[in-house]
Each structure stands twice: as C-alpha cells, then as structure tokens.
Short mmCIF file of C-alpha atoms in Angstrom, two decimals:
data_model
loop_
_atom_site.label_atom_id
_atom_site.label_comp_id
_atom_site.label_asym_id
_atom_site.label_seq_id
_atom_site.Cartn_x
_atom_site.Cartn_y
_atom_site.Cartn_z
CA UNK A 202 11.19 48.01 36.29
CA UNK A 203 11.61 44.71 34.36
CA UNK A 204 12.23 41.31 35.36
CA UNK A 205 13.88 38.40 33.49
CA UNK A 206 12.57 35.02 33.53
CA UNK A 207 15.26 32.34 31.87
CA UNK A 208 13.23 29.36 30.37
CA UNK A 209 15.76 28.02 28.10
CA UNK A 210 15.83 24.31 27.54
CA UNK A 211 12.24 24.01 29.31
CA UNK A 212 9.92 22.36 27.02
CA UNK A 213 5.84 23.43 26.67
CA UNK A 214 4.11 24.52 28.56
CA UNK A 215 6.82 25.39 31.14
CA UNK A 216 8.05 28.85 29.40
CA UNK A 217 4.62 30.12 29.56
CA UNK A 218 3.97 28.87 33.26
CA UNK A 219 7.20 30.57 34.27
CA UNK A 220 6.14 33.53 32.13
CA UNK A 221 2.54 33.79 33.58
CA UNK A 222 4.18 33.54 37.70
CA UNK A 223 6.41 35.97 36.86
CA UNK A 224 3.35 38.08 35.11
CA UNK A 225 0.95 37.47 38.65
CA UNK A 226 3.76 38.94 40.50
CA UNK A 227 4.87 41.89 38.66
CA UNK A 228 3.11 45.60 38.89
CA UNK A 229 1.05 46.39 36.03
CA UNK A 230 2.59 47.67 33.13
CA UNK A 231 6.41 46.24 33.92
CA UNK A 232 8.53 44.52 31.33
CA UNK A 233 8.98 40.70 31.53
CA UNK A 234 11.71 39.37 29.39
CA UNK A 235 11.54 35.62 28.55
CA UNK A 236 14.30 33.85 27.01
CA UNK A 237 13.39 30.22 25.53
CA UNK A 238 14.53 27.63 23.60
CA UNK A 239 11.28 25.23 22.79
CA UNK A 240 10.19 26.45 19.34
CA UNK A 241 6.21 26.33 20.28
CA UNK A 242 6.78 29.28 22.64
CA UNK A 243 7.72 31.22 19.68
CA UNK A 244 3.30 30.66 19.14
CA UNK A 245 2.29 30.29 22.98
CA UNK A 246 3.81 33.15 23.97
CA UNK A 247 2.02 35.35 22.33
CA UNK A 248 -1.22 33.45 22.28
CA UNK A 249 -1.09 33.68 25.97
CA UNK A 250 -0.79 37.47 26.14
CA UNK A 251 -3.81 38.14 23.91
CA UNK A 252 -5.67 35.68 26.46
CA UNK A 253 -4.73 37.70 29.40
CA UNK A 254 -4.35 40.88 27.64
CA UNK A 255 -0.79 41.59 28.21
CA UNK A 256 1.18 43.03 25.39
CA UNK A 257 4.23 41.33 22.88
CA UNK A 258 6.86 44.19 22.58
CA UNK A 259 8.90 42.36 20.70
CA UNK A 260 11.01 39.08 19.87
CA UNK A 261 14.57 38.57 18.97
CA UNK A 262 16.94 36.37 18.80
CA UNK A 263 19.50 36.07 21.58
CA UNK A 264 22.47 35.58 19.74
CA UNK A 265 23.89 35.61 15.89
CA UNK A 266 22.57 33.25 13.75
CA UNK A 267 26.21 31.93 13.27
CA UNK A 268 27.15 31.46 17.06
CA UNK A 269 27.84 28.24 18.24
CA UNK A 270 24.55 25.87 19.48
CA UNK A 271 23.82 26.14 22.87
CA UNK A 272 21.90 27.86 25.44
CA UNK A 273 23.23 31.05 24.30
CA UNK A 274 23.09 29.91 20.58
CA UNK A 275 21.13 30.52 17.44
CA UNK A 276 18.29 28.17 18.76
CA UNK A 277 17.51 30.97 22.17
CA UNK A 278 15.43 33.83 21.65
CA UNK A 279 14.57 36.87 23.64
CA UNK A 280 10.56 38.01 24.23
CA UNK A 281 9.49 41.09 26.25
CA UNK A 282 5.82 41.19 27.30
CA UNK A 283 4.21 44.33 29.13
CA UNK A 284 1.45 43.23 31.60
CA UNK A 285 -1.48 44.42 31.41
CA UNK A 286 -2.95 47.66 33.53
CA UNK B 103 -18.56 3.82 34.74
CA UNK B 104 -17.07 0.91 33.08
CA UNK B 105 -13.58 1.22 32.32
CA UNK B 106 -13.90 -0.83 29.37
CA UNK B 107 -16.06 1.23 27.67
CA UNK B 108 -14.15 3.14 25.21
CA UNK B 109 -14.93 6.14 23.35
CA UNK B 110 -13.35 7.31 20.18
CA UNK B 111 -13.13 10.67 19.57
CA UNK B 112 -10.84 11.07 16.86
CA UNK B 113 -12.51 10.16 14.03
CA UNK B 114 -10.41 12.11 11.47
CA UNK B 115 -8.54 10.88 8.52
CA UNK B 116 -8.97 7.56 10.42
CA UNK B 117 -12.68 6.73 11.25
CA UNK B 118 -14.06 3.57 12.55
CA UNK B 119 -14.78 1.06 9.48
CA UNK B 120 -18.34 1.79 8.14
CA UNK B 121 -20.77 -1.23 8.26
CA UNK B 122 -21.40 -0.65 4.41
CA UNK B 123 -17.80 -0.53 3.78
CA UNK B 124 -16.86 -3.81 5.59
CA UNK B 125 -19.63 -6.05 3.61
CA UNK B 126 -19.22 -4.56 0.32
CA UNK B 127 -14.81 -4.91 1.20
CA UNK B 128 -16.32 -8.92 2.16
CA UNK B 129 -18.16 -9.09 -0.88
CA UNK B 130 -15.27 -7.89 -2.99
CA UNK B 131 -12.60 -10.39 -1.65
CA UNK B 132 -15.33 -13.20 -2.38
CA UNK B 133 -16.10 -11.86 -6.28
CA UNK B 134 -13.32 -9.35 -6.87
CA UNK B 135 -9.65 -11.40 -6.20
CA UNK B 136 -8.11 -11.32 -9.30
CA UNK B 137 -6.15 -9.02 -11.24
CA UNK B 138 -8.79 -6.93 -13.09
CA UNK B 139 -6.29 -6.30 -15.97
CA UNK B 140 -6.84 -10.20 -16.87
CA UNK B 141 -9.21 -11.25 -19.39
CA UNK B 142 -10.79 -13.89 -18.17
CA UNK B 143 -13.50 -14.57 -16.32
CA UNK B 144 -12.67 -13.58 -12.97
CA UNK B 145 -10.36 -10.68 -14.60
CA UNK B 146 -13.42 -9.15 -15.48
CA UNK B 147 -15.78 -9.91 -12.26
CA UNK B 148 -12.98 -7.80 -10.70
CA UNK B 149 -12.77 -5.35 -13.77
CA UNK B 150 -16.44 -4.85 -13.53
CA UNK B 151 -15.94 -4.25 -9.54
CA UNK B 152 -13.68 -1.90 -10.03
CA UNK B 153 -15.17 0.15 -12.26
CA UNK B 154 -18.40 0.02 -10.51
CA UNK B 155 -16.38 1.64 -7.49
CA UNK B 156 -14.92 4.51 -9.67
CA UNK B 157 -18.39 4.68 -11.19
CA UNK B 158 -20.28 5.36 -7.77
CA UNK B 159 -17.10 8.11 -6.55
CA UNK B 160 -17.65 9.72 -10.03
CA UNK B 161 -21.12 10.61 -9.20
CA UNK B 162 -20.68 11.16 -5.72
CA UNK B 163 -17.93 14.18 -6.32
CA UNK B 164 -20.16 15.32 -9.24
CA UNK B 165 -17.55 14.26 -12.19
CA UNK B 166 -16.94 11.66 -14.80
CA UNK B 167 -15.85 8.61 -14.17
CA UNK B 168 -12.63 8.50 -16.59
CA UNK B 169 -11.80 11.44 -14.61
CA UNK B 170 -11.26 9.33 -11.20
CA UNK B 171 -8.00 8.04 -10.18
CA UNK B 172 -7.44 5.39 -7.41
CA UNK B 173 -4.31 5.98 -5.20
CA UNK B 174 -3.15 3.56 -2.27
CA UNK B 175 -3.59 6.38 0.17
CA UNK B 176 -4.44 9.60 0.50
CA UNK B 177 -0.95 11.42 1.07
CA UNK B 178 0.01 9.44 -2.42
CA UNK B 179 -2.82 10.97 -4.11
CA UNK B 180 -1.87 14.76 -2.64
CA UNK B 181 1.64 13.77 -3.97
CA UNK B 182 0.85 12.37 -7.46
CA UNK B 183 -1.62 15.16 -8.10
CA UNK B 184 0.91 17.88 -7.22
CA UNK B 185 3.91 16.23 -8.98
CA UNK B 186 1.76 15.90 -12.38
CA UNK B 187 -0.39 19.17 -12.33
CA UNK B 188 2.90 20.94 -11.61
CA UNK B 189 5.15 19.33 -14.36
CA UNK B 190 2.56 19.63 -16.96
CA UNK B 191 2.34 23.31 -16.72
CA UNK B 192 6.24 23.61 -16.69
CA UNK B 193 5.68 26.10 -19.79
CA UNK B 194 4.00 28.71 -17.79
CA UNK B 195 6.06 28.45 -14.55
CA UNK B 196 7.01 26.25 -11.62
CA UNK B 197 5.41 28.25 -8.57
CA UNK B 198 3.09 26.53 -6.13
CA UNK B 199 0.48 28.84 -4.41
CA UNK B 200 -1.09 27.43 -1.26
CA UNK B 201 -2.33 27.90 2.12
CA UNK B 202 -0.52 28.03 5.34
CA UNK B 203 -2.96 25.52 6.78
CA UNK B 204 -2.69 22.88 4.30
CA UNK B 205 -2.04 19.34 5.47
CA UNK B 206 1.52 18.80 6.11
CA UNK B 207 2.29 16.45 3.30
CA UNK B 208 1.08 19.39 0.76
CA UNK B 209 3.52 21.55 2.29
CA UNK B 210 5.71 18.73 1.60
CA UNK B 211 5.57 18.42 -2.04
CA UNK B 212 5.06 21.39 -2.80
CA UNK B 213 8.56 22.24 -1.12
CA UNK B 214 9.81 19.15 -3.20
CA UNK B 215 8.52 19.92 -6.90
CA UNK B 216 10.21 24.08 -6.54
CA UNK B 217 13.25 24.70 -6.50
CA UNK B 218 14.92 26.96 -4.30
CA UNK B 219 14.62 30.05 -6.93
CA UNK B 220 10.55 29.71 -6.64
CA UNK B 221 10.02 28.78 -3.25
CA UNK B 222 6.51 27.99 -2.42
CA UNK B 223 4.20 30.88 -1.90
CA UNK B 224 2.53 29.82 1.39
CA UNK B 225 -0.73 32.27 2.18
CA UNK B 226 -1.95 33.72 5.39
CA UNK B 227 -4.82 32.70 7.08
CA UNK B 228 -6.87 34.57 9.58
CA UNK B 229 -7.96 33.87 13.61
CA UNK B 230 -10.15 31.61 12.29
CA UNK B 231 -8.25 29.98 9.84
CA UNK B 232 -9.92 31.25 6.65
CA UNK B 233 -7.47 31.93 4.23
CA UNK B 234 -6.71 35.39 2.94
CA UNK B 235 -8.58 35.81 0.22
CA UNK B 236 -6.62 38.99 -1.23
CA UNK B 237 -3.67 37.29 -0.38
CA UNK B 238 -5.00 34.63 -2.53
CA UNK B 239 -5.74 36.43 -5.15
CA UNK B 240 -2.36 38.20 -5.59
CA UNK B 241 -0.54 35.30 -4.84
CA UNK B 242 -1.59 33.22 -7.79
CA UNK B 243 -1.98 35.85 -9.63
CA UNK B 244 1.71 36.80 -10.31
CA UNK B 245 3.16 35.22 -13.61
CA UNK B 246 4.67 31.89 -13.35
CA UNK B 247 2.46 29.77 -10.81
CA UNK B 248 1.90 26.76 -12.29
CA UNK B 249 -0.69 25.72 -9.54
CA UNK B 250 -2.17 26.42 -6.39
CA UNK B 251 -3.59 24.02 -3.50
CA UNK B 252 -6.47 24.88 -1.06
CA UNK B 253 -7.94 22.91 1.45
CA UNK B 254 -12.02 21.92 1.33
CA UNK B 255 -12.16 22.23 5.23
CA UNK B 256 -9.50 22.53 7.64
CA UNK B 257 -8.92 18.85 9.23
CA UNK B 258 -7.71 20.10 12.78
CA UNK B 259 -9.82 23.31 13.12
CA UNK B 260 -12.83 22.42 11.24
CA UNK B 261 -13.02 25.98 9.17
CA UNK B 262 -14.23 25.54 5.68
CA UNK B 263 -12.37 27.83 3.36
CA UNK B 264 -13.78 30.03 0.58
CA UNK B 265 -13.28 27.39 -2.32
CA UNK B 266 -15.63 29.68 -4.97
CA UNK B 267 -13.66 32.88 -4.72
CA UNK B 268 -10.22 31.37 -4.45
CA UNK B 269 -11.06 29.09 -7.45
CA UNK B 270 -12.76 32.02 -9.41
CA UNK B 271 -9.30 33.77 -8.72
CA UNK B 272 -7.17 30.70 -9.93
CA UNK B 273 -8.96 30.45 -12.54
CA UNK B 274 -9.23 34.54 -13.66
CA UNK B 275 -4.77 33.61 -13.85
CA UNK B 276 -5.22 30.26 -15.70
CA UNK B 277 -3.68 28.27 -12.82
CA UNK B 278 -5.35 25.12 -12.20
CA UNK B 279 -6.65 24.56 -8.38
CA UNK B 280 -6.30 21.35 -6.48
CA UNK B 281 -8.47 20.87 -3.48
CA UNK B 282 -7.89 18.26 -1.07
CA UNK B 283 -11.07 17.97 -0.02
CA UNK B 284 -9.79 14.78 2.68
CA UNK B 285 -11.59 15.95 5.72
CA UNK B 286 -14.92 17.08 4.08
CA UNK B 287 -16.17 15.03 1.48
CA UNK B 288 -18.77 12.89 3.65
CA UNK B 289 -19.39 15.09 6.05
CA UNK B 290 -20.05 18.57 3.70
CA UNK B 291 -21.70 18.82 0.52
CA UNK B 292 -18.89 17.96 -1.92
CA UNK B 293 -17.74 21.13 -4.04
CA UNK B 294 -17.70 21.92 -7.21
CA UNK B 295 -15.01 24.82 -7.56
CA UNK B 296 -12.25 22.69 -8.52
CA UNK B 297 -9.39 21.51 -11.05
CA UNK B 298 -8.41 18.33 -9.37
CA UNK B 299 -10.15 17.03 -6.05
CA UNK B 300 -8.32 14.18 -3.96
CA UNK B 301 -10.59 12.54 -1.02
CA UNK B 302 -9.80 10.37 1.68
CA UNK B 303 -11.78 7.27 2.35
CA UNK B 304 -10.42 6.95 5.81
CA UNK B 305 -12.46 10.00 6.88
CA UNK B 306 -15.71 8.63 5.72
CA UNK B 307 -15.40 5.40 7.06
CA UNK B 308 -13.69 3.27 4.38
CA UNK B 309 -11.05 0.58 4.56
CA UNK B 310 -7.58 2.05 4.35
CA UNK B 311 -5.38 1.40 1.77
CA UNK B 312 -7.02 3.64 -1.14
CA UNK B 313 -7.06 6.91 -2.17
CA UNK B 314 -9.41 9.44 -4.37
CA UNK B 315 -7.95 12.09 -7.01
CA UNK B 316 -10.33 13.24 -9.66
CA UNK B 317 -8.58 15.68 -12.16
CA UNK B 318 -11.04 17.26 -14.84
CA UNK B 319 -10.44 16.18 -17.85
CA UNK B 320 -9.42 19.58 -19.19
CA UNK B 321 -6.09 19.90 -16.57
CA UNK B 322 -2.83 19.36 -18.06
CA UNK B 323 -1.04 16.84 -16.48
CA UNK B 324 2.49 14.75 -17.43
CA UNK B 325 3.90 12.18 -15.09
CA UNK B 326 7.02 11.61 -14.44
CA UNK B 327 7.11 8.27 -13.76
CA UNK B 328 7.30 5.42 -16.72
CA UNK B 329 4.10 4.54 -18.15
CA UNK B 330 1.55 2.00 -17.13
CA UNK B 331 -2.35 0.73 -17.42
CA UNK B 332 -2.86 2.88 -14.56
CA UNK B 333 -1.03 5.77 -15.59
CA UNK B 334 -1.99 7.97 -12.33
CA UNK B 335 -1.25 5.65 -9.73
CA UNK B 336 0.70 2.48 -11.49
CA UNK B 337 0.07 -1.39 -10.40
CA UNK B 338 -3.39 0.11 -9.35
CA UNK B 339 -4.98 -0.80 -6.04
CA UNK B 340 -6.72 -2.91 -4.32
CA UNK B 341 -10.48 -3.59 -5.68
CA UNK B 342 -12.09 -4.80 -2.23
CA UNK B 343 -10.70 -1.61 -0.80
CA UNK B 344 -11.71 0.74 -3.38
CA UNK B 345 -15.21 -0.91 -4.15
CA UNK B 346 -15.80 -0.90 0.43
CA UNK B 347 -14.90 2.68 -0.04
CA UNK B 348 -17.68 3.34 -2.72
CA UNK B 349 -19.99 1.69 -0.86
CA UNK B 350 -19.09 3.63 2.53
CA UNK B 351 -19.08 7.12 0.56
CA UNK B 352 -22.53 6.31 -0.73
CA UNK B 353 -24.15 5.07 2.66
CA UNK B 354 -22.32 7.97 4.42
CA UNK B 355 -23.69 10.53 1.90
CA UNK B 356 -27.21 8.95 2.18
CA UNK B 357 -27.46 9.78 5.40
CA UNK B 358 -25.52 12.81 5.69
CA UNK B 359 -28.88 15.23 6.06
CA UNK B 360 -29.50 13.38 9.34
CA UNK B 361 -25.87 13.10 10.69
CA UNK B 362 -24.45 16.55 9.77
CA UNK B 363 -27.23 18.33 12.09
CA UNK B 364 -26.82 15.70 14.88
CA UNK B 365 -22.98 16.05 14.52
CA UNK B 366 -23.43 20.14 14.73
CA UNK B 367 -25.60 19.49 17.39
CA UNK B 368 -23.06 17.78 19.43
CA UNK B 369 -20.16 19.95 18.27
CA UNK B 370 -22.02 22.62 19.28
CA UNK B 371 -22.68 21.58 22.88
CA UNK B 372 -19.39 20.83 23.30
CA UNK B 373 -17.68 24.61 22.60
CA UNK B 374 -20.21 25.69 24.73
CA UNK B 375 -19.92 23.68 27.67
CA UNK B 376 -15.92 23.48 26.76
CA UNK B 377 -15.61 27.81 27.07
CA UNK B 378 -18.08 27.58 29.85
CA UNK B 379 -16.35 25.38 32.21
CA UNK B 380 -12.95 25.23 31.89
CA UNK B 381 -10.91 28.24 32.93
CA UNK B 382 -8.47 29.44 30.36
CA UNK B 383 -9.63 28.10 27.19
CA UNK B 384 -8.80 28.73 23.46
CA UNK B 385 -11.65 27.23 21.33
CA UNK B 386 -10.49 27.25 18.40
CA UNK B 387 -12.36 27.94 14.39
CA UNK B 388 -14.62 29.15 12.95
CA UNK B 389 -18.23 29.32 15.16
CA UNK B 390 -20.37 28.54 12.48
CA UNK B 391 -18.62 28.00 8.55
CA UNK B 392 -17.51 24.71 9.96
CA UNK B 393 -17.21 20.95 9.47
CA UNK B 394 -20.01 19.46 11.24
CA UNK B 395 -17.75 16.78 13.53
CA UNK B 396 -14.57 18.84 14.20
CA UNK B 397 -13.44 20.91 17.50
CA UNK B 398 -10.46 21.58 18.58
CA UNK B 399 -9.57 23.96 22.11
CA UNK B 400 -5.92 24.51 23.94
CA UNK B 401 -5.82 24.60 27.39
CA UNK B 402 -3.51 27.08 28.84
CA UNK B 403 -0.46 25.90 31.23
CA UNK B 404 -1.24 22.38 30.22
CA UNK B 405 1.16 19.91 28.56
CA UNK B 406 -0.68 18.30 25.41
CA UNK B 407 0.70 14.77 26.00
CA UNK B 408 -0.31 14.12 29.26
CA UNK B 409 -3.87 15.70 28.83
CA UNK B 410 -4.15 12.80 25.77
CA UNK B 411 -2.50 10.51 28.43
CA UNK B 412 -5.06 11.23 31.17
CA UNK B 413 -8.42 11.62 28.78
CA UNK B 414 -7.12 7.75 27.08
CA UNK B 415 -6.99 6.48 30.54
CA UNK B 416 -10.35 7.50 31.10
CA UNK B 417 -11.52 6.01 28.41
CA UNK B 418 -11.17 8.76 25.81
CA UNK B 419 -9.47 8.78 22.72
CA UNK B 420 -8.47 12.35 21.83
CA UNK B 421 -6.01 13.67 18.71
CA UNK B 422 -3.67 16.59 19.66
CA UNK B 423 -1.48 19.39 17.99
CA UNK B 424 0.73 19.56 20.87
CA UNK B 425 4.26 19.61 20.32
CA UNK B 426 5.28 17.31 22.88
CA UNK B 427 2.44 14.61 20.79
CA UNK B 428 4.31 15.07 17.73
CA UNK B 429 7.33 12.74 16.71
CA UNK B 430 9.42 15.89 15.42
CA UNK B 431 8.38 17.88 18.79
CA UNK B 432 7.11 20.53 16.25
CA UNK B 433 3.63 22.12 16.79
CA UNK B 434 1.05 22.18 14.60
CA UNK B 435 1.45 24.02 11.85
CA UNK B 436 -2.74 25.18 11.73
CA UNK B 437 -2.75 26.35 14.93
CA UNK B 438 0.61 28.37 14.72
CA UNK B 439 -0.66 29.86 11.79
CA UNK B 440 -3.69 31.27 13.27
CA UNK B 441 -1.92 32.84 16.00
CA UNK B 442 -4.28 29.98 18.40
CA UNK B 443 -2.53 28.47 21.95
CA UNK B 444 -0.38 25.02 20.75
CA UNK B 445 0.28 23.44 24.04
CA UNK B 446 -2.58 21.84 25.34
CA UNK B 447 -4.19 21.01 22.45
CA UNK B 448 -7.10 18.79 21.96
CA UNK B 449 -8.82 17.59 18.69
CA UNK B 450 -11.79 15.82 18.04
CA UNK B 451 -13.47 14.07 15.63
CA UNK B 452 -16.61 12.74 16.16
CA UNK B 453 -17.72 9.51 14.70
CA UNK B 454 -21.03 9.27 12.90
CA UNK B 455 -22.49 7.00 15.51
CA UNK B 456 -21.23 8.91 18.45
CA UNK B 457 -23.39 8.86 21.87
CA UNK B 458 -25.07 12.06 23.28
CA UNK B 459 -23.82 10.86 26.82
CA UNK B 460 -20.68 9.91 25.82
CA UNK B 461 -20.37 13.73 24.61
CA UNK B 462 -21.78 14.69 27.93
CA UNK B 463 -19.79 12.78 29.97
CA UNK B 464 -16.33 13.85 28.14
CA UNK B 465 -17.64 17.36 28.72
CA UNK B 466 -18.07 16.36 32.69
CA UNK B 467 -15.03 14.75 32.91
CA UNK B 468 -12.53 17.39 31.28
CA UNK B 469 -12.62 20.21 33.50
CA UNK B 470 -11.42 17.68 36.78
CA UNK B 471 -8.41 16.49 34.33
CA UNK B 472 -7.42 19.81 33.08
CA UNK B 473 -7.13 20.89 36.75
CA UNK B 474 -4.91 17.65 37.54
CA UNK B 475 -2.41 18.46 34.68
CA UNK B 476 -1.93 21.94 35.74
CA UNK B 477 -1.62 20.93 39.31
CA UNK B 478 1.48 18.18 38.39
CA UNK B 479 2.87 20.87 36.18
CA UNK B 480 2.52 23.52 39.20
CA UNK B 481 0.48 25.74 37.54
CA UNK B 482 -2.30 26.43 40.10
CA UNK B 483 -3.23 30.19 40.65
CA UNK B 484 -2.07 31.58 37.51
#
C-alpha cells in the first residue's frame, strides 16, 4: 500500500503538515512518498519522522539535474517514509 | 499586563548596551575624540584610552596587549583572521577545515580563500551540535591544511565545543586554530586553547562598531592589503567604542559568577516547561555542557515567521533559525547540520538582567501562541 503527497511549491511547514495528515490517515507500515521543492523539507521531513517514530526510506531527485526549471525540474525531490507500526 | 512592557529575549550578538559601556563610551567621547595617531595632547589622550582598552581586553582574554587587534565588527574580525592566517600559511597549503556549525561569515570567508581544488572541509556535528572529534582530527591531519576554525560555543543552540582536544589535534598537525568565541566571551570562562580568537563586544553588551581579534605572536600571518599604521584593520577603530567594549567586558566578567548560574537556572526552567507544556516540540542542543543564556527549540507544524510575529505582538522579542525568517529563505545551517527540526524555530538568548517573572510569563503564553499558529495553518489533530 503506498500513498503520494504532492507538496511542490509549498513552503515550510506545509509539506510536513500534508505529510503528517497522510500519515495519520494511513495504516501502519504504509509507504508515503512526498514530493517537495522547499529546501527546508530536506531537513524537516527526517526530523518529523524521528519525532514521530516513522522511518525515512529514501530521498531522490525527481528529475535529472539538467532538466528544465519548473515543478518537475531539478528543485523537486521525492522522499519516501514508512509509517510506524 | 501592560502591552508596552517589552521582554527582550534575543540578546545574542545584539545585547542591550551595558551601563558600564555607556558610561565609558560617554567619557571617551569627551576625552578621546581626537585622532590617536596624532602627537599633540588631544591625540595622546585618545591614544591612552585606546591602549587602555586593548590592555583590558588582553587581560580578559589571557594574552598580551600587542596580540589584541581591534576590528570594525565581529564579521570583519573573522574575515580578516581567515584571510591573513590562510595567506601566512601559503607554503604549507591552501586547505581550510571548519565545523558545520560555524557562523555563516566563517563559511563564507572559508569558501572565499580556498579555490575549487581545495574546497573547505566541513566537519560534521552530532545531534546536539558538538563537532565529531575523530573526523576533526583526521581532517586537520591531512597534508595541505592552512587553517582550522572552530567556535568556542554555538550561539544558536548553546552547545560548547571540545576546544582543548580540537586544538591539540590541530597543533599536532602544525595547523593554527582560529576560535570564534563571539557567542561565549562574557558568558562562559574564556578559553586558552587557541592560536587566534575573535570575540564580539555586541554580544556582551558593548557598543556596536568594534570587534576583537587576538592573535598569538607566534602565529604567522600575511596581509594581502596595503600597509597601515594599524596593520590588521587599516584606519583603526572608534576610540569610544573600543573603550566602551573593554569597560563592559570588565563589568560582565566581574559579575559572571552571579549572572551565569542565574541564567542557567532560568534556561533549565524554560527547557523543562517548554518540553512539558508545548506538544510536539524539539528542544535543541546539549542539555548540560552549554552556554548559560541560550536556548533553542522547534515546534512541529508551525510557521517560524508567524510564531516570531505573534510573540512580538504579545511583547516578546525572540530570534528564529527558520527558513521563512531569513532573507535567503534557507533554514539555519546549524539546525540542519544537527538534524534538528528547522521550521517553527525559536531562539532565545537571555540578557543578563532578564526578570524571572518575564521568563515565567513567556512559558505561560507560549503553548497558546503555538496552538493558535497551528490552528491557522490547519495543523490540528496530526
């Protein structure tokens, strides 16, 4: 079971709020992938996961570094978190 | 509560002017207004005050008067120290080693003096912000390192660094150590493990417009700028500012034994109440080995800018390392390096005359402030 949260263009703390809402509604052990562009999310998603006992599985860029700028461009990343339980 | 009653809790590198500084500044303005380079009576009077200031600063820092150089600001002191010490070691190499939690001015000047072949080596820190000594020792031991820089204590999170061991490792490799003591001098015992040390009068209640750089006479330095009578900071500094800074430092060191425990107790109280009364809060920094007056915490699901603004509206001035409170929209590199939450951040630096009642009132109001900002963002029941 997996869920995708699109938080592109949202500024902190909104990506983490959207992710937390998805985690609240998900069954334990669900993989949630959040897509973000805000630089603070890089630090705040792992910090949130640590505070809540969730596990960060991976973070990867959405597009290759030479992609055209935009919501699918080099500033977008995808982080997958597995909910506790 | 009187709405005009302001509670200033952001005294880091911008403390309220100490009364001793104001008094000394005024006296020096009356007596020492002339150019201290002149040979007439007025000039010599100014020179006497300036020399007295350097002598007092040297005695407080535990070094010789001729090792103390006065800068126009703390930032200028750090920049100049790195540029001159780095150039002084150009035969040994071009590398710079510094911790991940040094202040931004140090990261900037380290990148400025190193070329692309020898980008600064940034040594990581642990969860409380303390430098990884193993990684530090390995980094300074690599051939080609010109200079290492480590703060005495972190001004954002309060954690004190293991300076003695870090200095020993640098010395064993023959690498000079620059210590940024800008957040600690006046609050924590002055360290002795350094080759160059920068201290910030603005942080201990001195006037703006002066910084302090001490360089041990054995350390090799080379200036890439033209010669001047004041070789480190051409043109010299304001005599009243220097005299005020020295007077303030003397005053704060004289009552540090009383002030520091009082501030520590208030910070411990804040730490305990914030962690207990605010849900989903990340209290940051070493709980024990820390500056007496600094506390930082981050609140989950909270916009830092909204938090600072709402606290300000209620009469509390606080700092923040959250991205939305910075001009660049980048979060604090210190919080990031520690793996701490960067949004919803509040940074407190208690002034020495902070009232216990004001600290308690801050603790009383904070849970409601955080809850209201969370409600506004729709972050309820997460």
